[in-house]
Coordinates of C-alpha atoms and ligand atoms in Angstrom, one line a residue:
M212 CA -5.6 82.6 11.0
A213 CA -9.2 82.9 12.2
E214 CA -11.8 82.3 9.6
T215 CA -15.5 83.3 8.9
L216 CA -17.5 80.4 10.1
R217 CA -19.5 79.0 7.1
T218 CA -22.6 77.2 7.9
D219 CA -25.3 77.0 5.2
T220 CA -28.4 75.3 4.5
R221 CA -27.4 73.1 1.8
S222 CA -27.4 69.6 2.8
T223 CA -26.6 67.6 -0.4
F224 CA -23.4 67.4 -2.1
D225 CA -21.6 65.2 -4.7
A226 CA -18.7 64.9 -2.2
V227 CA -18.1 65.7 1.4
I228 CA -14.3 66.0 2.1
V229 CA -13.1 65.6 6.0
G230 CA -10.1 67.9 6.7
A231 CA -8.6 71.1 5.2
G232 CA -5.0 70.1 5.2
F233 CA -3.0 69.7 2.1
A234 CA -4.9 66.7 1.2
G235 CA -8.5 68.2 1.7
M236 CA -7.4 71.5 0.1
Y237 CA -6.1 69.9 -3.2
M238 CA -9.0 67.5 -3.2
L239 CA -11.4 70.3 -2.9
Y240 CA -9.6 72.2 -5.8
R241 CA -9.7 69.2 -8.3
L242 CA -13.4 68.1 -7.6
R243 CA -14.6 71.9 -8.0
E244 CA -12.6 72.2 -11.2
L245 CA -14.3 69.0 -12.5
G246 CA -17.7 70.5 -11.7
F247 CA -18.6 68.4 -8.6
S248 CA -20.5 70.0 -5.7
V249 CA -18.1 69.7 -2.6
R250 CA -18.1 70.6 0.9
V251 CA -15.1 70.5 3.3
Y252 CA -15.4 70.2 7.0
E253 CA -12.5 71.2 9.2
A254 CA -12.3 70.8 12.9
G255 CA -9.8 73.7 13.1
S256 CA -10.4 77.4 12.6
G257 CA -8.0 77.6 9.4
V258 CA -6.5 75.5 6.8
G259 CA -3.1 73.5 6.9
G260 CA -3.9 70.3 8.8
T261 CA -0.8 69.0 10.7
W262 CA 0.7 72.5 10.2
Y263 CA -2.2 74.4 11.8
W264 CA -2.0 71.9 15.1
N265 CA 1.6 71.5 15.4
R266 CA 2.9 75.0 16.7
Y267 CA 5.4 73.7 19.3
P268 CA 8.8 75.5 19.4
G269 CA 11.0 74.5 16.5
A270 CA 8.5 72.8 14.5
R271 CA 9.6 72.6 11.0
C272 CA 9.5 70.1 8.2
D273 CA 12.3 67.5 7.7
V274 CA 11.7 67.4 4.0
E275 CA 13.5 70.1 2.3
S276 CA 11.0 73.0 1.5
V277 CA 11.4 73.0 -2.3
Q278 CA 10.2 69.4 -2.4
Y279 CA 7.5 69.8 0.4
S280 CA 5.2 71.7 -1.7
Y281 CA 2.4 71.1 -4.1
Q282 CA 3.5 70.7 -7.8
F283 CA 0.1 70.6 -9.4
S284 CA 0.2 74.4 -10.4
D285 CA 3.4 75.6 -12.0
A286 CA 2.2 79.1 -11.4
L287 CA 2.1 78.5 -7.7
Q288 CA 5.4 76.9 -7.6
Q289 CA 7.0 79.6 -9.4
E290 CA 5.5 82.5 -7.4
W291 CA 5.9 81.0 -3.8
E292 CA 9.2 81.9 -2.3
W293 CA 10.8 79.5 0.4
T294 CA 13.0 81.2 2.6
E295 CA 14.9 78.3 4.3
R296 CA 16.2 74.8 3.5
Y297 CA 13.7 73.5 5.8
A298 CA 10.5 75.5 6.2
T299 CA 9.3 76.3 9.8
Q300 CA 5.8 75.6 10.7
P301 CA 4.7 79.1 10.6
E302 CA 6.2 79.6 7.1
I303 CA 4.4 76.3 5.9
L304 CA 1.1 77.5 7.3
R305 CA 1.5 80.7 5.4
Y306 CA 1.8 78.8 2.4
A307 CA -1.3 76.8 3.1
N308 CA -3.2 80.0 3.6
H309 CA -1.8 81.5 0.3
V310 CA -3.1 78.3 -1.5
A311 CA -6.5 78.7 0.0
D312 CA -6.7 82.3 -1.0
R313 CA -5.1 81.8 -4.4
F314 CA -7.7 79.1 -5.5
D315 CA -10.5 80.6 -3.5
L316 CA -11.0 77.4 -1.5
R317 CA -12.4 79.0 1.7
K318 CA -15.7 79.5 0.4
D319 CA -16.4 75.5 0.2
I320 CA -14.8 75.0 3.7
Q321 CA -16.8 74.9 6.9
F322 CA -14.5 75.5 9.7
E323 CA -14.6 74.5 13.4
T324 CA -16.8 71.6 12.4
R325 CA -16.0 68.2 13.4
V326 CA -17.5 65.2 11.6
S327 CA -18.7 62.8 14.3
A328 CA -20.3 60.0 12.2
T329 CA -20.8 58.9 8.7
T330 CA -23.1 56.0 7.5
F331 CA -23.6 54.5 4.2
D332 CA -27.1 54.4 3.0
E333 CA -27.5 51.6 0.6
G334 CA -30.7 52.4 -0.9
R335 CA -29.6 55.9 -2.0
H336 CA -25.9 54.9 -2.7
C337 CA -24.8 57.8 -0.5
W338 CA -23.2 58.9 2.7
T339 CA -25.0 60.4 5.6
I340 CA -22.5 62.6 7.3
V341 CA -23.2 63.7 10.9
L342 CA -21.5 66.9 12.2
A343 CA -20.6 67.4 16.0
D344 CA -23.6 69.7 16.5
G345 CA -26.1 67.0 15.2
T346 CA -26.5 68.4 11.6
E347 CA -26.6 65.7 8.9
V348 CA -25.6 66.2 5.3
S349 CA -25.7 63.8 2.3
A350 CA -22.9 63.0 -0.2
R351 CA -22.5 60.5 -2.9
F352 CA -18.9 60.3 -2.0
C353 CA -17.1 60.7 1.3
I354 CA -13.5 61.6 1.3
M355 CA -11.4 61.2 4.3
A356 CA -8.5 63.9 4.3
T357 CA -7.9 63.4 7.9
G358 CA -4.2 63.1 7.9
C359 CA -1.9 60.3 9.1
L360 CA -0.6 61.9 12.2
S361 CA -3.6 64.2 13.4
S362 CA -5.1 62.1 16.3
T363 CA -2.8 62.8 19.2
N364 CA -1.7 60.2 21.7
T365 CA -1.9 61.0 25.4
P366 CA -0.9 58.1 27.5
Q367 CA -3.1 57.4 30.5
F368 CA -0.5 58.6 33.2
P369 CA -2.1 58.2 36.5
G370 CA -2.7 61.6 38.2
L371 CA -2.3 63.6 34.8
D372 CA -5.4 65.5 35.7
S373 CA -4.0 66.6 39.2
F374 CA -1.0 68.3 37.7
R375 CA -1.2 71.9 39.0
G376 CA 0.9 73.4 36.3
T377 CA 0.1 73.5 32.5
V378 CA 0.1 70.5 30.3
Y379 CA 0.9 70.9 26.6
H380 CA 0.9 68.3 23.9
T381 CA 3.2 69.2 20.9
G382 CA 0.5 68.0 18.2
H383 CA -2.1 70.3 19.9
W384 CA -0.1 73.5 20.9
P385 CA -1.8 76.8 21.9
H386 CA -2.2 79.6 19.3
H387 CA -0.7 82.1 21.6
E388 CA 3.0 82.1 22.4
V389 CA 4.3 80.0 25.2
D390 CA 7.1 81.3 27.4
F391 CA 8.8 79.0 29.5
S392 CA 11.2 81.7 31.0
G393 CA 12.1 81.0 34.4
Q394 CA 10.1 77.8 34.6
R395 CA 11.1 74.2 35.5
V396 CA 9.7 72.2 32.5
G397 CA 9.4 68.6 31.8
V398 CA 9.1 67.0 28.3
I399 CA 7.9 63.4 28.0
G400 CA 9.1 61.7 24.7
T401 CA 12.1 61.9 22.4
G402 CA 10.6 61.6 19.0
S403 CA 10.8 64.1 16.1
S404 CA 8.6 66.8 17.8
A405 CA 10.4 66.6 21.2
I406 CA 13.7 66.5 19.5
Q407 CA 12.8 69.7 17.6
S408 CA 11.3 71.5 20.7
I409 CA 13.9 70.3 23.5
P410 CA 16.8 72.7 22.3
L411 CA 14.6 75.6 22.1
I412 CA 12.7 75.1 25.5
A413 CA 16.0 74.5 27.1
E414 CA 17.3 77.9 26.1
Q415 CA 14.4 79.4 27.8
A416 CA 13.7 77.2 30.9
Q417 CA 15.2 77.6 34.2
H418 CA 15.4 73.7 34.2
L419 CA 14.3 71.1 31.7
F420 CA 13.8 67.4 32.6
V421 CA 13.5 65.2 29.6
F422 CA 11.7 61.9 30.3
Q423 CA 13.1 59.4 27.8
R424 CA 11.7 56.0 27.3
T425 CA 13.8 54.9 24.3
P426 CA 16.5 57.0 22.5
H427 CA 16.0 58.1 19.0
Y428 CA 18.5 58.4 16.3
T429 CA 18.7 62.0 15.0
V430 CA 21.1 63.6 12.3
P431 CA 21.7 67.3 12.1
A432 CA 19.6 69.3 9.7
H433 CA 22.0 72.0 9.0
N434 CA 19.2 74.4 8.2
A435 CA 20.1 77.6 6.3
P436 CA 18.4 80.5 4.5
L437 CA 17.9 79.6 0.9
D438 CA 20.3 81.5 -1.5
P439 CA 18.4 83.4 -4.1
E440 CA 20.4 81.8 -7.0
Y441 CA 19.6 78.3 -5.7
R442 CA 15.8 79.2 -5.6
R443 CA 16.0 80.5 -9.1
R444 CA 17.7 77.3 -10.4
V445 CA 15.3 75.1 -8.6
K446 CA 12.4 77.0 -10.2
A447 CA 13.9 76.8 -13.6
E448 CA 14.4 72.9 -12.9
Y449 CA 11.2 72.2 -11.2
P450 CA 9.8 69.5 -13.9
A451 CA 12.9 67.7 -14.1
R452 CA 13.5 67.7 -10.3
R453 CA 9.8 66.7 -9.5
S454 CA 9.7 63.8 -12.0
R455 CA 13.2 62.7 -10.8
A456 CA 11.7 62.6 -7.2
K457 CA 8.8 60.4 -8.3
Q458 CA 11.2 57.8 -9.3
M459 CA 12.7 57.8 -5.9
F460 CA 11.6 54.9 -3.5
A461 CA 10.4 57.9 -1.1
G462 CA 9.2 60.3 -3.6
I463 CA 12.2 62.7 -2.6
D464 CA 14.9 63.7 -4.7
L465 CA 17.8 62.3 -2.8
R466 CA 21.4 61.4 -3.6
L467 CA 21.2 57.5 -3.1
N468 CA 24.4 55.4 -3.3
D469 CA 23.8 52.2 -5.1
R470 CA 26.2 50.2 -3.1
S471 CA 26.2 47.9 0.0
A472 CA 27.6 49.3 3.0
L473 CA 29.3 45.9 3.4
Q474 CA 31.1 46.2 0.0
T475 CA 33.3 49.3 1.0
T476 CA 36.2 49.5 3.2
D477 CA 36.0 50.9 6.6
A478 CA 37.5 54.1 5.5
E479 CA 35.4 54.6 2.6
R480 CA 32.3 53.9 4.6
Q481 CA 33.4 56.4 7.2
R482 CA 33.9 59.0 4.6
E483 CA 30.4 58.6 3.2
Y484 CA 28.7 58.8 6.6
E485 CA 30.8 61.9 7.3
A486 CA 29.8 63.5 4.1
R487 CA 26.1 62.8 4.7
W488 CA 26.2 64.0 8.4
A489 CA 27.9 67.1 7.1
F490 CA 25.3 67.6 4.3
G491 CA 22.5 66.9 6.9
G492 CA 18.9 65.5 6.7
V493 CA 17.3 62.2 5.9
S494 CA 19.7 61.6 3.0
F495 CA 21.7 60.0 5.7
M496 CA 19.9 56.8 5.1
G497 CA 20.8 56.8 1.3
A498 CA 24.4 56.4 2.2
F499 CA 24.2 52.7 1.2
N500 CA 21.5 50.8 -0.6
D501 CA 20.9 48.2 2.0
L502 CA 20.8 50.0 5.3
L503 CA 17.1 49.1 5.6
F504 CA 17.4 45.4 4.3
N505 CA 20.5 44.1 6.0
A506 CA 21.2 44.3 9.8
D507 CA 24.9 44.1 9.3
S508 CA 25.0 47.1 7.0
N509 CA 22.5 49.0 9.2
A510 CA 24.6 48.3 12.3
T511 CA 27.6 50.4 10.5
A512 CA 25.4 53.3 10.3
A513 CA 23.9 52.9 13.7
E514 CA 27.4 52.7 15.3
F515 CA 28.5 55.8 13.2
V516 CA 25.7 58.0 15.0
R517 CA 26.5 56.6 18.3
G518 CA 30.2 57.6 17.8
K519 CA 28.9 61.1 17.0
I520 CA 26.8 61.2 20.1
R521 CA 29.9 60.2 22.1
E522 CA 31.8 62.9 20.4
I523 CA 29.1 65.7 21.1
V524 CA 27.9 64.7 24.5
R525 CA 30.7 65.3 27.0
D526 CA 29.5 63.2 29.8
P527 CA 30.1 59.5 28.8
E528 CA 27.3 58.0 30.8
L529 CA 24.8 60.6 29.4
A530 CA 26.1 59.8 25.8
A531 CA 25.5 56.1 26.4
A532 CA 21.9 56.8 27.8
L533 CA 21.1 58.9 24.6
S534 CA 22.5 56.3 22.3
P535 CA 19.9 54.0 20.6
R536 CA 20.7 50.3 20.3
Y537 CA 18.1 49.2 17.8
V538 CA 18.0 49.5 13.9
I539 CA 18.6 52.8 12.7
G540 CA 15.6 54.2 10.5
C541 CA 13.3 51.7 12.2
K542 CA 11.6 54.4 14.2
R543 CA 11.5 57.4 11.9
L544 CA 14.8 59.1 11.7
C545 CA 14.7 62.4 13.3
V546 CA 16.5 65.6 12.0
D547 CA 17.4 68.1 14.8
T548 CA 19.3 71.3 15.2
G549 CA 21.5 71.0 18.4
Y550 CA 19.7 68.1 20.0
Y551 CA 22.5 66.2 21.5
A552 CA 24.5 69.2 22.4
T553 CA 21.7 70.4 24.4
F554 CA 22.4 67.8 27.0
N555 CA 25.6 69.5 27.8
R556 CA 23.8 72.4 29.3
A557 CA 23.8 72.5 33.1
N558 CA 20.1 73.2 33.0
V559 CA 19.1 70.0 31.4
S560 CA 18.7 66.6 32.8
L561 CA 17.8 63.3 31.2
V562 CA 15.5 61.0 33.2
D563 CA 15.5 57.3 32.0
V564 CA 11.7 56.2 32.0
G565 CA 12.6 53.0 29.8
R566 CA 13.6 50.7 32.9
S567 CA 11.4 52.6 35.3
P568 CA 8.2 54.0 33.7
I569 CA 6.8 57.1 34.9
E570 CA 4.6 56.0 38.0
A571 CA 2.4 59.1 38.3
I572 CA 2.0 62.7 37.5
A573 CA 1.7 64.6 41.0
P574 CA 0.4 68.0 41.4
Q575 CA 3.9 69.1 41.7
G576 CA 5.5 67.1 38.9
V577 CA 6.4 63.7 37.5
R578 CA 7.2 60.7 39.7
V579 CA 9.8 58.2 38.5
A580 CA 11.3 55.4 40.6
G581 CA 10.0 57.0 43.9
K582 CA 11.4 60.4 42.9
L583 CA 9.4 63.5 42.3
Y584 CA 10.8 65.7 39.6
E585 CA 9.1 69.1 40.4
I586 CA 8.1 71.2 37.4
D587 CA 5.8 74.1 36.4
S588 CA 4.9 72.9 33.0
L589 CA 4.6 69.6 31.1
V590 CA 5.1 69.1 27.5
L591 CA 3.8 65.8 26.0
G592 CA 5.8 65.0 23.0
T593 CA 4.1 61.6 23.0
G594 CA 3.0 61.5 19.3
F595 CA -0.1 60.2 17.7
D596 CA -2.6 57.3 17.2
A597 CA -1.1 57.3 13.8
M598 CA -2.7 56.4 10.5
T599 CA -5.9 54.8 11.9
G600 CA -6.8 57.2 14.8
A601 CA -8.2 60.0 12.9
L602 CA -10.5 57.6 11.0
T603 CA -11.7 55.3 13.8
R604 CA -12.6 58.2 16.1
I605 CA -15.3 58.9 13.5
D606 CA -18.0 56.4 13.8
I607 CA -17.8 55.2 10.2
R608 CA -20.5 52.6 9.1
G609 CA -20.4 51.0 5.8
K610 CA -23.1 48.5 4.3
S611 CA -25.3 46.8 6.9
G612 CA -24.0 49.2 9.6
E613 CA -20.8 47.6 9.8
A614 CA -18.4 49.7 11.9
L615 CA -15.0 50.6 10.5
R616 CA -13.6 50.3 14.3
E617 CA -14.8 46.7 14.2
K618 CA -13.5 45.8 10.7
W619 CA -10.0 47.2 11.8
H620 CA -10.1 45.6 15.2
G621 CA -7.1 43.5 14.3
G622 CA -5.5 46.1 12.3
P623 CA -6.3 48.3 9.2
R624 CA -7.5 46.6 6.1
A625 CA -7.9 48.5 2.7
Y626 CA -7.3 48.2 -1.0
L627 CA -4.3 50.3 -2.1
G628 CA -4.8 52.3 1.2
L629 CA -7.5 54.2 -0.9
M630 CA -10.7 52.2 -0.3
I631 CA -12.2 49.8 2.0
A632 CA -14.4 46.6 1.1
G633 CA -17.8 47.1 2.6
F634 CA -17.5 50.8 2.6
P635 CA -18.6 51.9 -0.8
N636 CA -17.7 55.3 -2.2
L637 CA -15.4 56.1 0.8
F638 CA -12.1 57.1 0.0
T639 CA -9.0 57.6 2.3
I640 CA -6.4 59.9 1.2
T641 CA -2.8 58.4 2.3
G642 CA -4.7 55.7 4.1
P643 CA -3.1 52.8 5.7
G644 CA -1.8 50.4 3.0
S645 CA -0.5 53.2 1.0
P646 CA 3.3 54.7 1.1
S647 CA 2.1 57.8 2.7
V648 CA 4.2 58.5 5.7
L649 CA 7.2 56.7 4.3
T650 CA 7.2 59.1 1.5
N651 CA 7.2 62.8 0.9
M652 CA 3.6 63.5 1.8
L653 CA 2.8 66.2 -0.9
P654 CA 3.5 64.1 -4.0
S655 CA 1.7 61.1 -2.2
I656 CA -1.2 63.3 -1.5
E657 CA -1.4 64.7 -5.1
Q658 CA -1.2 61.1 -6.5
H659 CA -4.1 59.9 -4.3
V660 CA -6.1 63.0 -4.8
D661 CA -5.5 62.6 -8.7
W662 CA -6.5 59.0 -8.7
I663 CA -9.9 59.7 -6.7
A664 CA -10.7 62.5 -8.8
D665 CA -10.3 60.4 -12.1
C666 CA -12.3 57.7 -10.4
L667 CA -15.0 59.9 -9.6
V668 CA -15.1 61.3 -13.3
F669 CA -15.1 57.5 -14.5
L670 CA -18.2 56.7 -12.5
R671 CA -19.9 60.0 -13.6
E672 CA -19.3 59.3 -17.3
R673 CA -20.7 55.8 -16.9
G674 CA -23.7 56.8 -14.7
L675 CA -22.2 54.3 -12.0
A676 CA -23.5 54.9 -8.6
Q677 CA -21.1 52.9 -6.5
I678 CA -17.5 51.6 -6.2
E679 CA -15.9 49.5 -3.5
P680 CA -13.0 47.0 -3.5
T681 CA -13.7 43.4 -3.5
P682 CA -13.0 41.5 -0.3
E683 CA -10.6 39.4 -2.3
A684 CA -8.6 42.3 -3.8
E685 CA -8.3 43.8 -0.4
D686 CA -7.2 40.5 1.3
E687 CA -4.5 40.3 -1.5
W688 CA -3.3 43.8 -1.0
V689 CA -3.2 43.5 2.7
A690 CA -1.2 40.2 2.3
H691 CA 1.2 42.0 0.0
V692 CA 1.7 45.1 2.3
N693 CA 2.5 42.6 5.2
E694 CA 4.8 40.5 3.2
V695 CA 6.7 43.6 1.8
A696 CA 6.9 44.8 5.4
G697 CA 8.5 41.6 6.5
T698 CA 11.5 42.2 4.2
N699 CA 12.4 45.5 5.7
L700 CA 14.2 46.2 8.9
R701 CA 11.6 49.0 9.5
S702 CA 9.2 46.4 10.9
T703 CA 11.6 45.2 13.6
C704 CA 10.9 47.7 16.5
S705 CA 8.3 49.2 18.6
S706 CA 7.5 52.2 16.6
W707 CA 4.1 54.1 15.6
Y708 CA 4.6 52.5 12.2
V709 CA 3.3 49.3 13.9
G710 CA 1.0 51.0 16.4
A711 CA 3.3 50.2 19.4
N712 CA 3.0 53.6 21.0
V713 CA -0.7 53.2 21.6
A714 CA -1.8 50.9 24.4
G715 CA -4.0 48.1 23.0
K716 CA -3.4 49.1 19.5
P717 CA -3.0 45.8 17.2
R718 CA 0.7 45.4 16.0
V719 CA 0.5 45.8 12.2
F720 CA 3.0 47.5 10.0
M721 CA 0.5 50.2 8.6
P722 CA 2.1 52.0 5.6
Y723 CA 3.1 50.2 2.3
I724 CA 6.8 49.9 2.2
G725 CA 7.1 48.8 -1.4
G726 CA 8.2 52.3 -2.6
F727 CA 6.4 55.2 -4.2
P728 CA 7.2 54.4 -8.0
A729 CA 6.1 50.6 -7.6
Y730 CA 2.8 51.9 -5.7
V731 CA 2.1 54.4 -8.5
Q732 CA 2.5 51.8 -11.1
K733 CA 0.3 49.5 -9.2
C734 CA -2.5 52.1 -9.1
C735 CA -2.1 52.9 -12.7
E736 CA -2.4 49.2 -13.8
V737 CA -5.6 48.8 -11.6
V738 CA -7.2 51.8 -13.5
A739 CA -5.9 50.6 -16.8
A740 CA -7.5 47.2 -16.1
G741 CA -11.0 48.7 -15.7
Y742 CA -10.7 49.2 -12.1
R743 CA -9.3 45.6 -11.2
G744 CA -10.3 44.6 -7.8
F745 CA -13.2 47.0 -7.5
A746 CA -16.9 46.3 -7.7
L747 CA -18.7 48.9 -9.9
S748 CA -22.5 48.9 -9.3
G749 CA -25.8 50.7 -9.6
S750 CA -26.9 53.6 -11.7
T751 CA -27.1 57.3 -10.9
A752 CA -30.5 57.4 -12.8
E753 CA -32.0 55.5 -9.7
I754 CA -30.9 58.2 -7.3
P755 CA -32.6 61.5 -8.6
S756 CA -33.3 62.7 -5.1
L757 CA -29.6 63.4 -4.7
L758 CA -29.3 65.6 -7.5
S759 CA -32.1 67.8 -6.4
D760 CA -30.1 70.6 -4.9
R761 CA -26.8 70.3 -7.0
V762 CA -24.8 73.4 -7.3
T763 CA -25.5 75.1 -10.8
Ligands
NAP37 P1 6.6 59.9 18.2 O1 7.8 59.7 17.2 O2 5.8 58.8 18.3 O3 7.3 60.1 19.5 C1 6.8 59.8 20.9 C2 7.7 59.9 21.9 O4 6.9 59.7 23.2 C3 8.5 58.6 21.8 O5 9.8 59.0 22.2 C4 7.9 57.7 22.8 O6 8.8 56.6 23.4 C5 7.3 58.6 23.9 N1 6.3 58.1 24.6 C6 5.3 57.8 24.2 N2 4.4 57.1 25.3 C7 5.1 57.2 26.5 C8 5.0 57.0 27.8 N3 3.8 56.3 28.0 N4 5.9 57.0 28.5 C9 7.0 57.6 28.1 N5 7.5 58.0 27.0 C10 6.4 57.8 26.1 O7 5.8 61.2 18.1 P2 6.3 62.7 17.6 O8 7.6 63.0 17.9 O9 5.2 63.5 17.6 O10 6.5 62.3 15.9 C11 5.5 61.4 15.1 C12 5.8 61.6 13.8 O11 5.4 63.0 13.2 C13 7.3 61.6 13.2 O12 7.8 60.4 13.5 C14 7.2 62.2 12.0 O13 6.7 61.3 11.0 C15 6.2 63.2 12.3 N6 6.9 64.5 12.5 C16 7.7 65.2 11.5 C17 8.4 66.2 12.0 C18 9.5 66.8 10.9 O14 9.1 66.7 9.7 N7 10.3 67.3 11.3 C19 8.3 66.7 13.1 C20 7.6 66.2 14.1 C21 6.7 64.9 13.8 P3 9.0 55.4 22.6 O15 9.9 55.6 21.5 O16 9.5 54.5 23.7 O17 7.6 54.8 22.1

């Protein structure tokens, strides 16, 4: 949706928020309700963040719609009608726009405005935020709502610029409809985005070449329209459902089986996997309680999925090529509609680029192992510079001009994934070191936003100018994040969780894998102990200049 461009002359705010996705929108809502002056800067021309940019065919959320939604307003959750079990990208974007309208958020969002730099001014205890056109604004607090999967990853394929067809990236899809009818199309990548788009592109294209470096595990979504009676029941039960979800490891209300996969007979295990495959979605990994902790247990689930691939894909060689051999759930489990069956189509070819990487992109197509695959359009489903990319592409400088890029040279370091030592009054919503991408993003966002809002009120009530983590607290948290990651099989493969998809990125498991409830408890304990691990300093009385053009 095109927005009216807002550019105004105000240059000083209590808080600047970067990004108008679900995190930025709720942060704006909370801070405005609390009487802070706030400006949001958003690179896109509309709200929605990831759902604004990811418009590729088949894009939809793999968390069920009735759970992937805000819960801060009961009126909102009662009035909004989700139409499908898994909402499509257009429906989620409509929801984001509805929220923006309902809470009148747009008046404080400046669209089509990228933040290029932000520097902490120690004397004034505030941030100077530089916009792409060179405009500077000041804010006591700078809140990064920049998303975990928003900075796209385009591998440096030699010759990419020479391609004479059109190149698309799933994470930066055009706003107009793309029609592949009659075309030869290449898709590079077989992660969640590609797995959702491949079946639909295959239906349109004359021929589709899928360039696969690593096969991914995917389970069927079994998406369907939502029955009105089910919707009514969910709405009546929202409070109980939401609080049950918050007690779950991933913040998602899933049926989990509290038994080891190794404590069951083969027949029982098979029955459980079959039932979960028939039910569909990520609850497949809840079949047993040790699938991500015990390699032997995990192997039973992995073999079950490989068996399904052999059943679905008619050509045994193709089935073998599509079958992953690593830990299931290590790379994010995908959820699909008709993915494996797509490879039975005569107009779809799988090209293995695992053993022989893509040599080059030529004007006419993709060259692999000396062979040219001629195509008209190329789709890059090559993912994101996850978790850190959206932050490090902004020139963020803390105390004494320290650059965040330098500080994170060996991997991200933050306390609770919320704040960074040396960068006072800078907050990261669902930043590295928080559960974020391992959970349902919406409740994780709401928890972070509420924590930050409470923190700003705490500072305001005490007239405190500055908060930042102590280096010791940060070191301890980073050590804890790494230690917990080491106990989980998710840290054992080359995934974007460890930065393996981006050339040169340090290999560090970035999200916190201790689970949503334990993490929330830790955040609450820190606050109850007077913001343990944070240094609070300065007085707002010392910085009157900042208050000169407050919103009245
Ligand atoms: P991704 O999971 O990182 O997948 C990228 C794909 O590109 C992988 O198959 C990767 O292969 C391949 N690739 C990268 N560089 C390559 C190269 N140089 N040569 C050949 N292949 C290359 O990215 P994504 O599919 O966009 O998904 C990212 C995340 O976004 C997901 O894990 C999920 O969290 C989120 N997402 C969610 C949904 C949903 O809710 N349904 C949908 C889309 C995305 P390797 O595996 O070998 O690295």
